[in-house]
Amino acid sequence: MSNDTPDIASMTFEDALKALEDIVRKLEGGEAALDESIALYERGERLRQHCQARLDAAQARIEKIVQGADGEVRGTAPFDAAN
């Protein structure tokens, strides 16, 4: 892998997903030597974990929508990942 590869933590969900798709395409196409394939697989797993964490955070934010006693949506509350 090259040094100009973006840091996964700073990637948007969409960028990480595209990078993961590119890795899958390379691995399925057999374009890489064994050592490169292993490095690609490891990066792919980190990208998958990053995407899953972003999806989990988005789901938690959606679930945090505040409802009134009558069940009507009253607004949203900030999501606090610590809780």
Short mmCIF file of N, CA and C in Angstrom, two decimals:
data_model
loop_
_atom_site.label_atom_id
_atom_site.label_comp_id
_atom_site.label_asym_id
_atom_site.label_seq_id
_atom_site.Cartn_x
_atom_site.Cartn_y
_atom_site.Cartn_z
N MET A 1 0.84 -1.17 0.00
CA MET A 1 0.00 0.00 0.00
C MET A 1 0.89 1.24 0.00
N SER A 2 0.41 2.29 -0.61
CA SER A 2 1.23 3.49 -0.73
C SER A 2 1.00 4.43 0.44
N ASN A 3 1.94 5.36 0.61
CA ASN A 3 1.85 6.33 1.69
C ASN A 3 0.78 7.39 1.44
N ASP A 4 0.29 7.51 0.20
CA ASP A 4 -0.73 8.50 -0.09
C ASP A 4 -2.15 7.97 0.14
N THR A 5 -2.27 6.80 0.74
CA THR A 5 -3.57 6.23 1.06
C THR A 5 -4.19 7.03 2.20
N PRO A 6 -5.44 7.49 2.02
CA PRO A 6 -6.06 8.31 3.07
C PRO A 6 -6.24 7.54 4.38
N ASP A 7 -6.17 8.29 5.47
CA ASP A 7 -6.42 7.73 6.80
C ASP A 7 -7.89 7.36 6.90
N ILE A 8 -8.18 6.14 7.26
CA ILE A 8 -9.55 5.65 7.30
C ILE A 8 -10.42 6.47 8.24
N ALA A 9 -9.90 6.84 9.39
CA ALA A 9 -10.70 7.57 10.38
C ALA A 9 -11.22 8.90 9.85
N SER A 10 -10.52 9.49 8.90
CA SER A 10 -10.94 10.79 8.38
C SER A 10 -11.84 10.67 7.15
N MET A 11 -12.11 9.45 6.70
CA MET A 11 -12.91 9.24 5.50
C MET A 11 -14.39 9.33 5.79
N THR A 12 -15.13 9.87 4.82
CA THR A 12 -16.59 9.84 4.92
C THR A 12 -17.04 8.41 4.68
N PHE A 13 -18.29 8.14 5.02
CA PHE A 13 -18.85 6.81 4.77
C PHE A 13 -18.76 6.47 3.29
N GLU A 14 -19.15 7.42 2.46
CA GLU A 14 -19.18 7.18 1.02
C GLU A 14 -17.78 6.91 0.45
N ASP A 15 -16.78 7.67 0.91
CA ASP A 15 -15.41 7.45 0.45
C ASP A 15 -14.88 6.10 0.92
N ALA A 16 -15.18 5.74 2.15
CA ALA A 16 -14.73 4.46 2.70
C ALA A 16 -15.38 3.30 1.95
N LEU A 17 -16.66 3.44 1.64
CA LEU A 17 -17.37 2.39 0.92
C LEU A 17 -16.80 2.23 -0.48
N LYS A 18 -16.50 3.33 -1.15
CA LYS A 18 -15.90 3.26 -2.49
C LYS A 18 -14.53 2.59 -2.43
N ALA A 19 -13.72 2.96 -1.43
CA ALA A 19 -12.41 2.34 -1.27
C ALA A 19 -12.54 0.84 -1.02
N LEU A 20 -13.53 0.46 -0.21
CA LEU A 20 -13.76 -0.96 0.07
C LEU A 20 -14.18 -1.69 -1.20
N GLU A 21 -15.05 -1.08 -1.99
CA GLU A 21 -15.47 -1.68 -3.26
C GLU A 21 -14.28 -1.87 -4.20
N ASP A 22 -13.37 -0.88 -4.23
CA ASP A 22 -12.18 -0.98 -5.07
C ASP A 22 -11.30 -2.15 -4.62
N ILE A 23 -11.16 -2.32 -3.32
CA ILE A 23 -10.35 -3.42 -2.78
C ILE A 23 -10.98 -4.76 -3.14
N VAL A 24 -12.28 -4.87 -2.99
CA VAL A 24 -12.97 -6.12 -3.32
C VAL A 24 -12.76 -6.46 -4.80
N ARG A 25 -12.88 -5.44 -5.65
CA ARG A 25 -12.69 -5.64 -7.09
C ARG A 25 -11.27 -6.16 -7.38
N LYS A 26 -10.27 -5.56 -6.73
CA LYS A 26 -8.88 -6.00 -6.93
C LYS A 26 -8.67 -7.43 -6.44
N LEU A 27 -9.22 -7.74 -5.28
CA LEU A 27 -9.04 -9.08 -4.73
C LEU A 27 -9.77 -10.12 -5.58
N GLU A 28 -10.97 -9.81 -6.02
CA GLU A 28 -11.72 -10.75 -6.85
C GLU A 28 -11.09 -10.92 -8.23
N GLY A 29 -10.44 -9.86 -8.72
CA GLY A 29 -9.81 -9.92 -10.04
C GLY A 29 -8.46 -10.60 -10.03
N GLY A 30 -7.94 -10.89 -8.85
CA GLY A 30 -6.64 -11.54 -8.75
C GLY A 30 -5.50 -10.67 -9.26
N GLU A 31 -5.65 -9.36 -9.15
CA GLU A 31 -4.66 -8.42 -9.68
C GLU A 31 -3.43 -8.27 -8.78
N ALA A 32 -3.53 -8.69 -7.54
CA ALA A 32 -2.47 -8.41 -6.58
C ALA A 32 -1.67 -9.67 -6.22
N ALA A 33 -0.39 -9.45 -5.92
CA ALA A 33 0.45 -10.53 -5.42
C ALA A 33 -0.01 -10.90 -4.01
N LEU A 34 0.47 -12.01 -3.49
CA LEU A 34 0.03 -12.50 -2.18
C LEU A 34 0.18 -11.47 -1.08
N ASP A 35 1.37 -10.88 -0.92
CA ASP A 35 1.58 -9.92 0.15
C ASP A 35 0.67 -8.70 0.00
N GLU A 36 0.51 -8.23 -1.22
CA GLU A 36 -0.38 -7.09 -1.45
C GLU A 36 -1.82 -7.48 -1.17
N SER A 37 -2.21 -8.70 -1.52
CA SER A 37 -3.57 -9.17 -1.25
C SER A 37 -3.86 -9.19 0.25
N ILE A 38 -2.88 -9.63 1.02
CA ILE A 38 -3.04 -9.66 2.47
C ILE A 38 -3.21 -8.24 3.01
N ALA A 39 -2.37 -7.31 2.53
CA ALA A 39 -2.46 -5.92 2.97
C ALA A 39 -3.80 -5.31 2.55
N LEU A 40 -4.25 -5.63 1.34
CA LEU A 40 -5.56 -5.13 0.87
C LEU A 40 -6.68 -5.68 1.74
N TYR A 41 -6.62 -6.97 2.05
CA TYR A 41 -7.64 -7.59 2.89
C TYR A 41 -7.70 -6.92 4.27
N GLU A 42 -6.52 -6.68 4.86
CA GLU A 42 -6.48 -6.03 6.18
C GLU A 42 -7.06 -4.62 6.12
N ARG A 43 -6.72 -3.86 5.07
CA ARG A 43 -7.27 -2.51 4.92
C ARG A 43 -8.78 -2.60 4.68
N GLY A 44 -9.19 -3.57 3.90
CA GLY A 44 -10.62 -3.76 3.64
C GLY A 44 -11.39 -4.02 4.92
N GLU A 45 -10.83 -4.80 5.80
CA GLU A 45 -11.49 -5.09 7.08
C GLU A 45 -11.60 -3.82 7.93
N ARG A 46 -10.55 -3.00 7.93
CA ARG A 46 -10.61 -1.73 8.67
C ARG A 46 -11.65 -0.80 8.05
N LEU A 47 -11.73 -0.78 6.74
CA LEU A 47 -12.75 0.04 6.06
C LEU A 47 -14.16 -0.46 6.40
N ARG A 48 -14.33 -1.78 6.42
CA ARG A 48 -15.64 -2.35 6.77
C ARG A 48 -16.05 -1.95 8.19
N GLN A 49 -15.10 -2.02 9.11
CA GLN A 49 -15.38 -1.65 10.49
C GLN A 49 -15.74 -0.17 10.59
N HIS A 50 -15.02 0.67 9.83
CA HIS A 50 -15.30 2.11 9.82
C HIS A 50 -16.72 2.37 9.28
N CYS A 51 -17.07 1.72 8.19
CA CYS A 51 -18.41 1.89 7.61
C CYS A 51 -19.48 1.43 8.60
N GLN A 52 -19.25 0.31 9.24
CA GLN A 52 -20.24 -0.20 10.21
C GLN A 52 -20.40 0.76 11.38
N ALA A 53 -19.30 1.32 11.87
CA ALA A 53 -19.37 2.28 12.97
C ALA A 53 -20.16 3.52 12.55
N ARG A 54 -19.95 4.00 11.32
CA ARG A 54 -20.68 5.17 10.83
C ARG A 54 -22.17 4.85 10.71
N LEU A 55 -22.51 3.65 10.23
CA LEU A 55 -23.91 3.24 10.13
C LEU A 55 -24.54 3.12 11.52
N ASP A 56 -23.81 2.53 12.46
CA ASP A 56 -24.33 2.39 13.82
C ASP A 56 -24.59 3.76 14.45
N ALA A 57 -23.68 4.71 14.23
CA ALA A 57 -23.86 6.06 14.78
C ALA A 57 -25.07 6.74 14.15
N ALA A 58 -25.24 6.56 12.85
CA ALA A 58 -26.40 7.16 12.18
C ALA A 58 -27.69 6.56 12.70
N GLN A 59 -27.71 5.25 12.91
CA GLN A 59 -28.91 4.59 13.44
C GLN A 59 -29.21 5.10 14.85
N ALA A 60 -28.20 5.26 15.67
CA ALA A 60 -28.41 5.76 17.03
C ALA A 60 -28.97 7.17 17.00
N ARG A 61 -28.50 8.00 16.09
CA ARG A 61 -29.02 9.37 15.97
C ARG A 61 -30.48 9.35 15.57
N ILE A 62 -30.84 8.47 14.66
CA ILE A 62 -32.23 8.36 14.22
C ILE A 62 -33.11 7.90 15.38
N GLU A 63 -32.62 6.94 16.14
CA GLU A 63 -33.37 6.43 17.28
C GLU A 63 -33.52 7.45 18.39
N LYS A 64 -32.72 8.49 18.36
CA LYS A 64 -32.73 9.50 19.40
C LYS A 64 -33.81 10.56 19.16
N ILE A 65 -34.58 10.41 18.09
CA ILE A 65 -35.66 11.37 17.83
C ILE A 65 -36.61 11.36 19.01
N VAL A 66 -36.94 12.54 19.49
CA VAL A 66 -37.76 12.68 20.69
C VAL A 66 -39.24 12.66 20.32
N GLN A 67 -39.99 11.83 21.03
CA GLN A 67 -41.42 11.77 20.84
C GLN A 67 -42.12 12.32 22.06
N GLY A 68 -43.24 12.98 21.82
CA GLY A 68 -44.07 13.47 22.91
C GLY A 68 -44.90 12.34 23.49
N ALA A 69 -45.66 12.64 24.54
CA ALA A 69 -46.50 11.64 25.20
C ALA A 69 -47.53 11.06 24.24
N ASP A 70 -47.96 11.86 23.26
CA ASP A 70 -48.95 11.37 22.30
C ASP A 70 -48.33 10.60 21.15
N GLY A 71 -47.02 10.40 21.18
CA GLY A 71 -46.34 9.65 20.14
C GLY A 71 -45.90 10.49 18.96
N GLU A 72 -46.26 11.75 18.94
CA GLU A 72 -45.86 12.64 17.85
C GLU A 72 -44.41 13.07 18.02
N VAL A 73 -43.73 13.21 16.92
CA VAL A 73 -42.33 13.65 16.96
C VAL A 73 -42.30 15.11 17.38
N ARG A 74 -41.49 15.40 18.40
CA ARG A 74 -41.37 16.75 18.94
C ARG A 74 -40.04 17.41 18.58
N GLY A 75 -39.13 16.66 18.07
CA GLY A 75 -37.81 17.19 17.74
C GLY A 75 -36.77 16.11 17.85
N THR A 76 -35.56 16.52 18.00
CA THR A 76 -34.47 15.57 18.16
C THR A 76 -33.64 15.95 19.36
N ALA A 77 -32.96 14.98 19.90
CA ALA A 77 -32.04 15.22 21.00
C ALA A 77 -30.65 14.88 20.50
N PRO A 78 -29.63 15.60 20.94
CA PRO A 78 -28.28 15.27 20.48
C PRO A 78 -27.90 13.88 20.90
N PHE A 79 -27.23 13.18 20.00
CA PHE A 79 -26.76 11.83 20.29
C PHE A 79 -25.47 11.94 21.07
N ASP A 80 -25.41 11.23 22.19
CA ASP A 80 -24.21 11.22 23.02
C ASP A 80 -23.65 9.80 22.98
N ALA A 81 -22.57 9.61 22.25
CA ALA A 81 -21.98 8.28 22.07
C ALA A 81 -21.50 7.68 23.39
N ALA A 82 -21.28 8.50 24.41
CA ALA A 82 -20.80 8.01 25.69
C ALA A 82 -21.90 7.29 26.45
N ASN A 83 -23.15 7.53 26.12
CA ASN A 83 -24.26 6.90 26.85
C ASN A 83 -24.79 5.70 26.16
#
